[in-house]
XYZ file of C-alpha atoms in Angstrom:
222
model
C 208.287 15.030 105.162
C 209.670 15.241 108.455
C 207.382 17.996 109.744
C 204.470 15.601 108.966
C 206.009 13.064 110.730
C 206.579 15.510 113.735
C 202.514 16.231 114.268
C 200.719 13.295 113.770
C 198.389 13.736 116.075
C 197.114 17.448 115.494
C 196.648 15.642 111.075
C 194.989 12.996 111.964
C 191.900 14.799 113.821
C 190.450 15.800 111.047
C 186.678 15.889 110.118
C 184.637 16.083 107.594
C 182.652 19.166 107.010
C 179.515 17.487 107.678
C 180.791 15.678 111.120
C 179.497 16.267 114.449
C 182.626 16.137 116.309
C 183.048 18.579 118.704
C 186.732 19.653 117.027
C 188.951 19.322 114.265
C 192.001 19.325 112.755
C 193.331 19.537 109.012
C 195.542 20.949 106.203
C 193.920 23.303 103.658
C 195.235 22.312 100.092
C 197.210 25.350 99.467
C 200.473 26.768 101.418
C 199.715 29.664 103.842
C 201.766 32.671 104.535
C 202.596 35.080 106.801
C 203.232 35.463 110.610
C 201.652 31.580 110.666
C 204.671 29.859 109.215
C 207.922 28.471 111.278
C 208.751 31.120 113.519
C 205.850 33.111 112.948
C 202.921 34.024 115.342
C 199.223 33.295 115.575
C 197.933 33.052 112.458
C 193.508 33.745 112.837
C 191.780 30.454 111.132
C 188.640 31.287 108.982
C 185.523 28.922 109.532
C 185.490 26.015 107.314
C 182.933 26.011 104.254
C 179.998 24.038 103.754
C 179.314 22.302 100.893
C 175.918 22.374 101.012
C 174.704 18.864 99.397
C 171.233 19.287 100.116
C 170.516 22.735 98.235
C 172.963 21.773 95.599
C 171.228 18.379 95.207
C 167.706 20.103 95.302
C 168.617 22.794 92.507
C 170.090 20.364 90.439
C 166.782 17.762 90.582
C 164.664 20.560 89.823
C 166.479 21.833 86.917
C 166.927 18.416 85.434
C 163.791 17.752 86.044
C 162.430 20.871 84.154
C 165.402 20.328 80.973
C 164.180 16.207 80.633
C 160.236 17.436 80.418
C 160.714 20.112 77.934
C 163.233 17.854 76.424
C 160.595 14.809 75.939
C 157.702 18.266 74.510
C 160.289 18.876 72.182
C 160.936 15.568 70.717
C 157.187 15.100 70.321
C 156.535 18.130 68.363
C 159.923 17.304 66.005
C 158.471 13.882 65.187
C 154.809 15.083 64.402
C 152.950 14.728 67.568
C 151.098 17.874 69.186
C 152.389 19.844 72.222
C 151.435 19.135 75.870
C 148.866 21.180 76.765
C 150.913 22.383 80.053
C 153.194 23.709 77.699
C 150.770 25.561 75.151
C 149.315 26.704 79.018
C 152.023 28.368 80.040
C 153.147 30.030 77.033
C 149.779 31.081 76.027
C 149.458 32.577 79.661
C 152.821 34.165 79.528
C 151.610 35.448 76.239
C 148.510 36.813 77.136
C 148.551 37.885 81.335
C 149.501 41.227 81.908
C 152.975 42.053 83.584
C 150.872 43.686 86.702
C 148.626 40.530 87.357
C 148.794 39.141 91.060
C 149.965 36.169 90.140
C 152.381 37.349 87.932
C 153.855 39.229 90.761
C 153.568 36.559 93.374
C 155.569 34.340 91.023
C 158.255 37.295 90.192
C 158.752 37.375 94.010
C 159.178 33.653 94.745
C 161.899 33.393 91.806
C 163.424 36.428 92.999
C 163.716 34.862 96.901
C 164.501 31.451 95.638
C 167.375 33.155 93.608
C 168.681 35.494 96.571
C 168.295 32.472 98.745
C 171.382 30.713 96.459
C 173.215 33.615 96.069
C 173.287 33.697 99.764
C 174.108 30.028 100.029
C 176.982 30.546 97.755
C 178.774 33.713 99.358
C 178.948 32.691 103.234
C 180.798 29.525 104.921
C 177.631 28.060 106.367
C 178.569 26.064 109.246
C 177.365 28.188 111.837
C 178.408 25.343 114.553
C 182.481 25.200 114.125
C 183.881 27.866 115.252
C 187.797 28.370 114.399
C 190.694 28.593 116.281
C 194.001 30.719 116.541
C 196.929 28.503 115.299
C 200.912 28.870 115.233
C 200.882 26.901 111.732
C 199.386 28.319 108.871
C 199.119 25.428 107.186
C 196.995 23.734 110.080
C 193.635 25.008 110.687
C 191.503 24.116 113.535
C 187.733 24.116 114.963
C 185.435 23.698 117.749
C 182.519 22.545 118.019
C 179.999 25.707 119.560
C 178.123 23.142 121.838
C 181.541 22.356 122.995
C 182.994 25.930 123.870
C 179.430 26.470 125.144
C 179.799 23.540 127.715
C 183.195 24.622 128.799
C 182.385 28.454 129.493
C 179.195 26.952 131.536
C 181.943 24.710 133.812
C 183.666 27.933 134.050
C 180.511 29.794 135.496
C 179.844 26.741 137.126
C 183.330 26.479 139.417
C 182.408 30.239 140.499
C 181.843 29.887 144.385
C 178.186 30.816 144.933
C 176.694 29.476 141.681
C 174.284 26.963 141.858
C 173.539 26.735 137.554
C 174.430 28.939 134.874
C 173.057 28.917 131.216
C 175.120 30.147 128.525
C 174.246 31.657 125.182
C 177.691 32.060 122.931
C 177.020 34.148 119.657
C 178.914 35.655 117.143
C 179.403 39.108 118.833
C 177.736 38.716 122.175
C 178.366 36.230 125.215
C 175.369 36.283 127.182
C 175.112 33.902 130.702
C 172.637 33.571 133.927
C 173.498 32.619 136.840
C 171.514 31.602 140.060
C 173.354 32.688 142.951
C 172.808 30.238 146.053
C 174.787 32.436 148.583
C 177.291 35.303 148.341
C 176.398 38.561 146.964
C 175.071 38.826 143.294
C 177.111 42.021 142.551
C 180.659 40.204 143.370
C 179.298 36.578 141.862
C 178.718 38.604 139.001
C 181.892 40.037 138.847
C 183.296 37.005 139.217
C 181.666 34.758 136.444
C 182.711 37.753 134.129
C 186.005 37.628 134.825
C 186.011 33.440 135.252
C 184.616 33.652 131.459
C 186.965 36.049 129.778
C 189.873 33.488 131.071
C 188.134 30.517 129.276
C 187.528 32.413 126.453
C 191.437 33.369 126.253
C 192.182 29.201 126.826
C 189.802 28.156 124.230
C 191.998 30.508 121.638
C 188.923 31.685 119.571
C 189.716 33.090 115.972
C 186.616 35.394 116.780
C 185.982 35.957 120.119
C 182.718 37.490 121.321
C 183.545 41.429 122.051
C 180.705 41.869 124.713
C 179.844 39.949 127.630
C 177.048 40.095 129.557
C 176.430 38.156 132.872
C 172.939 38.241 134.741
C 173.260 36.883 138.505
C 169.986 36.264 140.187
C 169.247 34.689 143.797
C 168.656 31.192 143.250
C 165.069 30.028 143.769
C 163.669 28.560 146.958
């Protein structure tokens, strides 16, 4: 009780996983371990799953869908009435078309991608925009947003003497930036920005940090 009462304002930052704030805050349900807990060290967040309404929601219209019209065939043949022809269709096509037809193929494929697709859905975080933070709690985790720690590395190219704009591209493994040099030598500016990132990269405390950076410095154009 008292340690909640200690850090209100790091709980009460939280988001919802479908937000658009640039960071948050929150307790997972379960009690972490480790170096993260009172006097502990960093502990390395993991990014926050997605819970994917819109495929869910999609999968589970199409498969009602399918159960209530078979459902409905059924109930017509039990009390007398004949089949619906897309049903006496289909099975006498899946009956009758060879296993090596085109179209039999074709449709092997799209269920077989379709399928994949969920599996794929299912095993990764999603999320691709919040990236996580290093904490000293373990039961706190915390993310930014990657427009966010994309804006603040560009300030940091930006406050480089010599730079008159810098773009940014932050990925998983790679940091890639430009710069337009408007005097100084591109060699040192370059040198420079490098360095200038690495030192916002250390402040923003990234779970994940890119490994490689790569700065381009060109002359700015006339």
């Amino acid at each position: 009780m008292n340690r909640d009462l200690d850090q209100p304002a790091r709980t009460e930052q939280s988001g919802t996983a479908d937000g658009d704030t640039s960071g948050a805050v929150g307790r997972p349900t379960g009690h972490g371990s480790g170096p993260g807990q009172p006097g502990g060290g960093v502990v390395i967040g993991h990014r926050p799953w997605s819970a994917r309404r819109i495929p869910a929601a999609l999968t589970a219209l199409v498969v009602a869908a399918a159960a209530v019209l078979l459902l409905v065939d059924v109930v017509r043949v039990r009390v007398g009435r004949s089949a619906a022809a897309w049903r006496t269709s289909l099975a006498r096509e899946l009956a009758t078309r060879p296993l090596d037809d085109v179209w039999m193929r074709i449709g092997a494929v799209v269920v077989a991608l379709l399928g994949l697709w969920l599996i794929v859905l299912a095993l990764t975080p999603g999320l691709r925009s919040r990236l996580p933070l290093k904490t000293s709690d373990a039961d706190v985790r915390a993310v930014l947003d990657r427009g966010a720690a994309t804006l603040f590395l560009r300030d940091a190219a930006l406050r480089v003497p010599g730079v008159s704009r810098a773009t940014i591209h932050l990925g998983r493994r790679r940091l890639a930036a430009r710069a337009d040099v408007r005097f100084r030598d591109p060699s040192e500016v370059r040198a420079d920005v490098s360095s200038a990132l690495r030192e916002q990269l250390d402040r923003l405390a990234l779970a994940h940090p890119p490994h490689r950076i790569s700065v381009r410095a060109r002359p700015s154009p006339k």
